[in-house]
Amino acid sequence: MMIALSKARNLNLRLLLFALITAVLVAVSANETSAQKLSGEVEIKTMTYNIYSARKMGIEAIAAVIRKVNPDVVSLQEVERNTDVNPMDFPKEIAALTGMKYYFFAHALTLKKGDYGNVILSKYPLLQTKSIHLGVADDGDDTRSFGYALLEKDGKQFYFATTHLGYKKDDATRLKQINEILKEIKNLKQPIILGADLNSRPNSQTMPALQKWFTLPCQISNCEWTVPTPKPTYTCDWLIYAPHQAFEVKDYAVQFWADKESDHYPVVGTFNLK
């Protein structure tokens, strides 16, 4: 009898402890939410992902990665639409598979069959969208695109953008494209986050040129490498923002668990929009 009472008492103590821990966690979460509301800040979870045209494991695998991250908004690079590799309206299909029903395709190239570019996926309506083609220097690189959308979350508006800069070793095309991007966005009235494959090889001028306008979420020397999978050697996938005072970086990390679905790792950044 005494043994049974002791077991019951221990069980009740464990249940009480569990209830207390749960209450504390709920209170902490509520306090963080209340603090955000009082400060007027809005949390935005963003993601950028070069998907290698979903050549490795298909569209379902890419969608599964996005669902696991559960971001508010996503930038995808190397998207093929209605091609032999992806014989479907890829942006529409991946929007359906991820439950992110708002999407925008930023066209870069028309192929022999289908086309190629970047995509924005969003949980929130795209209030405005625009894309431009980016120029090429005399180095035989491909035409690229820059696309952006105006979104609103919890009463706060911001722009989210996507691009994939030139791949040649020399910086000439990338610097030309960066100048065109900065010219395009300099008169925007709301803050902006850019998710991109910047092909920013070590010691290139790509990042210094972008830092004329954008802020990086980490020091270049300390940022986690993103390419290639499964053994990355440098960082070329980024989430960067402007103006500096509009955002606070809450969390920023490469998703190293997603090492088979593409030749790039996805990057996730959570920002507080002030």
mmCIF file of C-alpha atoms in Angstrom:
data_model
loop_
_atom_site.group_PDB
_atom_site.id
_atom_site.type_symbol
_atom_site.label_atom_id
_atom_site.label_comp_id
_atom_site.label_asym_id
_atom_site.label_seq_id
_atom_site.Cartn_x
_atom_site.Cartn_y
_atom_site.Cartn_z
ATOM 1 C CA MET A 1 0.000 0.000 0.000
ATOM 2 C CA MET A 2 2.788 2.399 0.949
ATOM 3 C CA ILE A 3 4.599 1.604 -2.318
ATOM 4 C CA ALA A 4 1.452 2.387 -4.324
ATOM 5 C CA LEU A 5 0.989 5.709 -2.471
ATOM 6 C CA SER A 6 4.634 6.593 -3.095
ATOM 7 C CA LYS A 7 4.309 5.887 -6.832
ATOM 8 C CA ALA A 8 1.120 7.944 -7.004
ATOM 9 C CA ARG A 9 2.807 10.807 -5.125
ATOM 10 C CA ASN A 10 5.802 10.727 -7.506
ATOM 11 C CA LEU A 11 3.479 10.693 -10.516
ATOM 12 C CA ASN A 12 1.577 13.695 -9.177
ATOM 13 C CA LEU A 13 4.837 15.546 -8.552
ATOM 14 C CA ARG A 14 5.979 14.860 -12.107
ATOM 15 C CA LEU A 15 2.654 16.041 -13.496
ATOM 16 C CA LEU A 16 2.841 19.172 -11.350
ATOM 17 C CA LEU A 17 6.402 19.861 -12.505
ATOM 18 C CA PHE A 18 5.390 19.382 -16.142
ATOM 19 C CA ALA A 19 2.465 21.768 -15.678
ATOM 20 C CA LEU A 20 4.711 24.387 -14.075
ATOM 21 C CA ILE A 21 7.312 24.141 -16.863
ATOM 22 C CA THR A 22 4.583 24.427 -19.510
ATOM 23 C CA ALA A 23 3.115 27.461 -17.760
ATOM 24 C CA VAL A 24 6.514 29.152 -17.627
ATOM 25 C CA LEU A 25 7.173 28.505 -21.326
ATOM 26 C CA VAL A 26 3.741 29.834 -22.285
ATOM 27 C CA ALA A 27 4.310 32.921 -20.136
ATOM 28 C CA VAL A 28 7.717 33.571 -21.708
ATOM 29 C CA SER A 29 6.265 33.215 -25.194
ATOM 30 C CA ALA A 30 3.379 35.514 -24.311
ATOM 31 C CA ASN A 31 5.763 38.078 -22.865
ATOM 32 C CA GLU A 32 7.897 38.017 -26.032
ATOM 33 C CA THR A 33 4.773 38.482 -28.172
ATOM 34 C CA SER A 34 3.547 41.302 -25.938
ATOM 35 C CA ALA A 35 6.953 42.974 -26.036
ATOM 36 C CA GLN A 36 6.940 42.809 -29.835
ATOM 37 C CA LYS A 37 3.468 44.343 -29.980
ATOM 38 C CA LEU A 38 4.424 47.115 -27.563
ATOM 39 C CA SER A 39 7.547 47.928 -29.569
ATOM 40 C CA GLY A 40 5.643 47.788 -32.857
ATOM 41 C CA GLU A 41 8.049 45.188 -34.257
ATOM 42 C CA VAL A 42 6.945 42.417 -36.640
ATOM 43 C CA GLU A 43 8.832 39.127 -36.964
ATOM 44 C CA ILE A 44 9.500 37.991 -40.537
ATOM 45 C CA LYS A 45 10.902 34.538 -41.242
ATOM 46 C CA THR A 46 12.615 34.452 -44.629
ATOM 47 C CA MET A 47 14.340 31.806 -46.706
ATOM 48 C CA THR A 48 16.540 31.744 -49.792
ATOM 49 C CA TYR A 49 17.252 28.576 -51.747
ATOM 50 C CA ASN A 50 18.996 27.814 -55.022
ATOM 51 C CA ILE A 51 17.119 24.657 -55.959
ATOM 52 C CA TYR A 52 19.248 23.533 -58.943
ATOM 53 C CA SER A 53 16.031 23.289 -60.969
ATOM 54 C CA ALA A 54 14.963 20.454 -58.617
ATOM 55 C CA ARG A 55 17.146 18.163 -60.745
ATOM 56 C CA LYS A 56 18.361 16.015 -57.878
ATOM 57 C CA MET A 57 15.212 14.783 -56.154
ATOM 58 C CA GLY A 58 12.288 16.573 -57.776
ATOM 59 C CA ILE A 59 9.816 19.258 -56.818
ATOM 60 C CA GLU A 60 8.300 17.297 -53.919
ATOM 61 C CA ALA A 61 11.664 17.148 -52.120
ATOM 62 C CA ILE A 62 12.173 20.911 -52.514
ATOM 63 C CA ALA A 63 8.653 21.545 -51.238
ATOM 64 C CA ALA A 64 9.299 19.304 -48.215
ATOM 65 C CA VAL A 65 12.351 21.379 -47.258
ATOM 66 C CA ILE A 66 10.303 24.581 -47.457
ATOM 67 C CA ARG A 67 7.446 23.105 -45.436
ATOM 68 C CA LYS A 68 9.857 21.990 -42.711
ATOM 69 C CA VAL A 69 11.309 25.507 -42.428
ATOM 70 C CA ASN A 70 7.810 27.070 -42.532
ATOM 71 C CA PRO A 71 8.905 30.579 -43.578
ATOM 72 C CA ASP A 72 6.737 33.620 -44.251
ATOM 73 C CA VAL A 73 8.394 34.285 -47.586
ATOM 74 C CA VAL A 74 10.897 32.465 -49.824
ATOM 75 C CA SER A 75 13.272 33.356 -52.649
ATOM 76 C CA LEU A 76 14.022 30.505 -55.067
ATOM 77 C CA GLN A 77 16.732 30.588 -57.718
ATOM 78 C CA GLU A 78 17.315 28.335 -60.742
ATOM 79 C CA VAL A 79 13.653 27.676 -61.370
ATOM 80 C CA GLU A 80 12.696 26.011 -64.662
ATOM 81 C CA ARG A 81 9.106 26.264 -65.848
ATOM 82 C CA ASN A 82 7.521 23.999 -68.499
ATOM 83 C CA THR A 83 10.863 22.440 -69.469
ATOM 84 C CA ASP A 84 11.906 18.824 -69.950
ATOM 85 C CA VAL A 85 13.354 18.877 -66.421
ATOM 86 C CA ASN A 86 10.170 20.371 -64.928
ATOM 87 C CA PRO A 87 7.284 19.808 -67.358
ATOM 88 C CA MET A 88 4.831 21.890 -65.337
ATOM 89 C CA ASP A 89 4.118 25.430 -64.184
ATOM 90 C CA PHE A 90 6.726 25.057 -61.451
ATOM 91 C CA PRO A 91 5.913 28.251 -59.464
ATOM 92 C CA LYS A 92 2.216 27.396 -59.341
ATOM 93 C CA GLU A 93 2.903 23.775 -58.413
ATOM 94 C CA ILE A 94 5.389 24.488 -55.647
ATOM 95 C CA ALA A 95 3.078 27.137 -54.221
ATOM 96 C CA ALA A 96 0.387 24.461 -53.958
ATOM 97 C CA LEU A 97 2.763 21.876 -52.477
ATOM 98 C CA THR A 98 4.041 24.261 -49.801
ATOM 99 C CA GLY A 99 0.717 25.901 -48.967
ATOM 100 C CA MET A 100 2.254 29.292 -49.808
ATOM 101 C CA LYS A 101 -0.454 30.311 -52.241
ATOM 102 C CA TYR A 102 0.999 33.674 -53.296
ATOM 103 C CA TYR A 103 3.826 33.515 -55.813
ATOM 104 C CA PHE A 104 5.652 35.535 -58.448
ATOM 105 C CA PHE A 105 7.926 34.363 -61.255
ATOM 106 C CA ALA A 106 10.775 36.709 -62.229
ATOM 107 C CA HIS A 107 11.595 35.647 -65.796
ATOM 108 C CA ALA A 108 15.276 35.569 -66.764
ATOM 109 C CA LEU A 109 15.633 33.382 -69.867
ATOM 110 C CA THR A 110 13.362 31.927 -72.543
ATOM 111 C CA LEU A 111 14.628 28.440 -73.387
ATOM 112 C CA LYS A 112 13.993 26.237 -76.418
ATOM 113 C CA LYS A 113 11.267 24.716 -74.299
ATOM 114 C CA GLY A 114 9.883 26.649 -71.345
ATOM 115 C CA ASP A 115 11.722 29.311 -69.411
ATOM 116 C CA TYR A 116 13.957 29.985 -66.428
ATOM 117 C CA GLY A 117 14.173 32.488 -63.585
ATOM 118 C CA ASN A 118 13.556 33.143 -59.903
ATOM 119 C CA VAL A 119 10.458 32.812 -57.740
ATOM 120 C CA ILE A 120 9.016 34.503 -54.676
ATOM 121 C CA LEU A 121 6.671 32.402 -52.522
ATOM 122 C CA SER A 122 4.676 34.044 -49.754
ATOM 123 C CA LYS A 123 2.097 33.310 -47.080
ATOM 124 C CA TYR A 124 0.867 36.871 -47.499
ATOM 125 C CA PRO A 125 -0.679 38.620 -50.510
ATOM 126 C CA LEU A 126 1.731 40.274 -52.925
ATOM 127 C CA LEU A 127 0.481 43.849 -53.035
ATOM 128 C CA GLN A 128 2.790 44.858 -55.889
ATOM 129 C CA THR A 129 5.247 42.923 -58.049
ATOM 130 C CA LYS A 130 7.901 43.881 -60.553
ATOM 131 C CA SER A 131 10.856 42.238 -62.270
ATOM 132 C CA ILE A 132 13.616 43.476 -64.546
ATOM 133 C CA HIS A 133 16.210 41.778 -66.683
ATOM 134 C CA LEU A 134 19.793 42.413 -65.613
ATOM 135 C CA GLY A 135 22.511 43.258 -68.108
ATOM 136 C CA VAL A 136 25.616 41.303 -69.028
ATOM 137 C CA ALA A 137 29.205 42.510 -69.453
ATOM 138 C CA ASP A 138 31.369 41.307 -72.344
ATOM 139 C CA ASP A 139 32.078 37.965 -70.720
ATOM 140 C CA GLY A 140 29.456 35.671 -72.246
ATOM 141 C CA ASP A 141 27.408 35.348 -69.043
ATOM 142 C CA ASP A 142 23.644 34.744 -69.087
ATOM 143 C CA THR A 143 20.875 37.299 -68.712
ATOM 144 C CA ARG A 144 19.568 37.317 -65.149
ATOM 145 C CA SER A 145 16.528 38.794 -63.425
ATOM 146 C CA PHE A 146 15.722 40.797 -60.318
ATOM 147 C CA GLY A 147 12.198 40.545 -58.948
ATOM 148 C CA TYR A 148 10.533 42.051 -55.913
ATOM 149 C CA ALA A 149 7.162 42.200 -54.215
ATOM 150 C CA LEU A 150 5.511 44.425 -51.643
ATOM 151 C CA LEU A 151 4.030 42.488 -48.702
ATOM 152 C CA GLU A 152 2.284 43.342 -45.481
ATOM 153 C CA LYS A 153 2.400 41.423 -42.205
ATOM 154 C CA ASP A 154 0.611 42.582 -39.061
ATOM 155 C CA GLY A 155 0.194 46.081 -40.446
ATOM 156 C CA LYS A 156 3.848 46.489 -41.503
ATOM 157 C CA GLN A 157 4.815 46.700 -45.164
ATOM 158 C CA PHE A 158 8.138 45.627 -46.632
ATOM 159 C CA TYR A 159 9.635 44.511 -49.918
ATOM 160 C CA PHE A 160 11.041 41.047 -50.487
ATOM 161 C CA ALA A 161 13.286 40.490 -53.489
ATOM 162 C CA THR A 162 14.957 37.680 -55.393
ATOM 163 C CA THR A 163 17.898 37.478 -57.766
ATOM 164 C CA HIS A 164 20.685 35.240 -59.032
ATOM 165 C CA LEU A 165 23.768 37.111 -60.218
ATOM 166 C CA GLY A 166 26.159 36.089 -62.976
ATOM 167 C CA TYR A 167 28.384 33.060 -62.491
ATOM 168 C CA LYS A 168 31.587 33.995 -64.354
ATOM 169 C CA LYS A 169 34.754 34.150 -62.275
ATOM 170 C CA ASP A 170 35.369 37.788 -63.154
ATOM 171 C CA ASP A 171 33.193 40.347 -61.315
ATOM 172 C CA ALA A 172 32.319 42.501 -64.342
ATOM 173 C CA THR A 173 28.796 41.165 -64.947
ATOM 174 C CA ARG A 174 27.948 40.950 -61.256
ATOM 175 C CA LEU A 175 29.038 44.551 -60.672
ATOM 176 C CA LYS A 176 26.956 45.700 -63.634
ATOM 177 C CA GLN A 177 23.939 43.788 -62.307
ATOM 178 C CA ILE A 178 24.387 45.171 -58.789
ATOM 179 C CA ASN A 179 24.406 48.725 -60.121
ATOM 180 C CA GLU A 180 21.155 48.016 -61.963
ATOM 181 C CA ILE A 181 19.570 46.535 -58.821
ATOM 182 C CA LEU A 182 20.582 49.497 -56.668
ATOM 183 C CA LYS A 183 19.252 51.910 -59.259
ATOM 184 C CA GLU A 184 15.938 50.022 -59.305
ATOM 185 C CA ILE A 185 15.381 50.033 -55.540
ATOM 186 C CA LYS A 186 16.879 53.337 -54.419
ATOM 187 C CA ASN A 187 13.511 55.121 -54.451
ATOM 188 C CA LEU A 188 11.472 52.395 -52.734
ATOM 189 C CA LYS A 189 9.588 53.776 -49.746
ATOM 190 C CA GLN A 190 9.554 50.613 -47.616
ATOM 191 C CA PRO A 191 12.398 48.454 -46.176
ATOM 192 C CA ILE A 192 13.619 45.542 -48.273
ATOM 193 C CA ILE A 193 15.060 42.060 -47.756
ATOM 194 C CA LEU A 194 16.867 40.403 -50.656
ATOM 195 C CA GLY A 195 17.194 36.616 -50.843
ATOM 196 C CA ALA A 196 19.705 35.613 -53.477
ATOM 197 C CA ASP A 197 22.422 33.476 -54.926
ATOM 198 C CA LEU A 198 24.989 36.253 -55.368
ATOM 199 C CA ASN A 199 27.776 34.033 -56.714
ATOM 200 C CA SER A 200 29.945 35.885 -54.220
ATOM 201 C CA ARG A 201 33.176 33.939 -54.374
ATOM 202 C CA PRO A 202 35.861 34.663 -51.767
ATOM 203 C CA ASN A 203 37.677 37.978 -52.345
ATOM 204 C CA SER A 204 35.245 39.084 -55.069
ATOM 205 C CA GLN A 205 33.839 42.628 -55.157
ATOM 206 C CA THR A 206 30.233 41.387 -55.088
ATOM 207 C CA MET A 207 29.552 41.915 -51.401
ATOM 208 C CA PRO A 208 31.426 45.235 -50.998
ATOM 209 C CA ALA A 209 29.421 46.607 -53.940
ATOM 210 C CA LEU A 210 26.120 45.511 -52.384
ATOM 211 C CA GLN A 211 27.115 46.916 -49.011
ATOM 212 C CA LYS A 212 26.835 50.396 -50.467
ATOM 213 C CA TRP A 213 23.118 49.878 -49.792
ATOM 214 C CA PHE A 214 22.496 46.585 -47.999
ATOM 215 C CA THR A 215 23.501 45.293 -44.566
ATOM 216 C CA LEU A 216 24.788 41.747 -44.132
ATOM 217 C CA PRO A 217 23.390 39.615 -41.277
ATOM 218 C CA CYS A 218 26.862 38.391 -40.297
ATOM 219 C CA GLN A 219 30.499 39.218 -40.849
ATOM 220 C CA ILE A 220 31.628 37.672 -44.134
ATOM 221 C CA SER A 221 34.489 35.803 -42.491
ATOM 222 C CA ASN A 222 32.091 34.276 -39.942
ATOM 223 C CA CYS A 223 29.140 33.440 -42.194
ATOM 224 C CA GLU A 224 28.396 29.763 -42.675
ATOM 225 C CA TRP A 225 29.271 28.294 -46.072
ATOM 226 C CA THR A 226 26.394 27.418 -48.379
ATOM 227 C CA VAL A 227 27.791 25.682 -51.480
ATOM 228 C CA PRO A 228 28.346 23.027 -52.696
ATOM 229 C CA THR A 229 26.518 20.268 -50.869
ATOM 230 C CA PRO A 230 27.438 18.142 -49.025
ATOM 231 C CA LYS A 231 30.854 19.730 -48.392
ATOM 232 C CA PRO A 232 30.567 23.509 -48.772
ATOM 233 C CA THR A 233 33.654 25.622 -49.425
ATOM 234 C CA TYR A 234 32.316 29.199 -49.549
ATOM 235 C CA THR A 235 29.245 31.405 -49.085
ATOM 236 C CA CYS A 236 27.223 32.670 -52.036
ATOM 237 C CA ASP A 237 23.609 32.424 -50.776
ATOM 238 C CA TRP A 238 22.455 35.392 -48.733
ATOM 239 C CA LEU A 239 19.582 37.215 -47.061
ATOM 240 C CA ILE A 240 20.554 40.893 -46.848
ATOM 241 C CA TYR A 241 18.509 43.947 -45.933
ATOM 242 C CA ALA A 242 18.123 47.727 -46.095
ATOM 243 C CA PRO A 243 18.029 50.131 -44.483
ATOM 244 C CA HIS A 244 20.155 49.006 -41.574
ATOM 245 C CA GLN A 245 18.013 50.649 -38.890
ATOM 246 C CA ALA A 246 14.773 49.048 -40.125
ATOM 247 C CA PHE A 247 15.655 45.492 -39.101
ATOM 248 C CA GLU A 248 17.057 43.492 -36.238
ATOM 249 C CA VAL A 249 18.498 40.057 -37.010
ATOM 250 C CA LYS A 250 16.873 37.575 -34.646
ATOM 251 C CA ASP A 251 18.303 34.406 -36.174
ATOM 252 C CA TYR A 252 20.321 33.524 -39.255
ATOM 253 C CA ALA A 253 21.513 30.038 -40.197
ATOM 254 C CA VAL A 254 22.339 27.693 -43.046
ATOM 255 C CA GLN A 255 20.135 24.584 -42.989
ATOM 256 C CA PHE A 256 22.807 21.900 -43.141
ATOM 257 C CA TRP A 257 20.272 19.093 -42.701
ATOM 258 C CA ALA A 258 19.042 19.727 -46.285
ATOM 259 C CA ASP A 259 22.130 18.302 -47.986
ATOM 260 C CA LYS A 260 20.664 16.129 -50.752
ATOM 261 C CA GLU A 261 17.839 18.056 -52.388
ATOM 262 C CA SER A 262 20.028 20.615 -54.231
ATOM 263 C CA ASP A 263 23.664 21.556 -54.777
ATOM 264 C CA HIS A 264 23.127 24.561 -52.473
ATOM 265 C CA TYR A 265 22.042 24.651 -48.850
ATOM 266 C CA PRO A 266 18.986 26.751 -48.006
ATOM 267 C CA VAL A 267 19.510 29.767 -45.749
ATOM 268 C CA VAL A 268 16.926 30.974 -43.218
ATOM 269 C CA GLY A 269 16.872 34.402 -41.612
ATOM 270 C CA THR A 270 14.393 35.719 -39.080
ATOM 271 C CA PHE A 271 14.219 39.483 -38.824
ATOM 272 C CA ASN A 272 12.335 41.891 -36.590
ATOM 273 C CA LEU A 273 10.959 44.691 -38.730
ATOM 274 C CA LYS A 274 10.938 47.791 -36.537
#
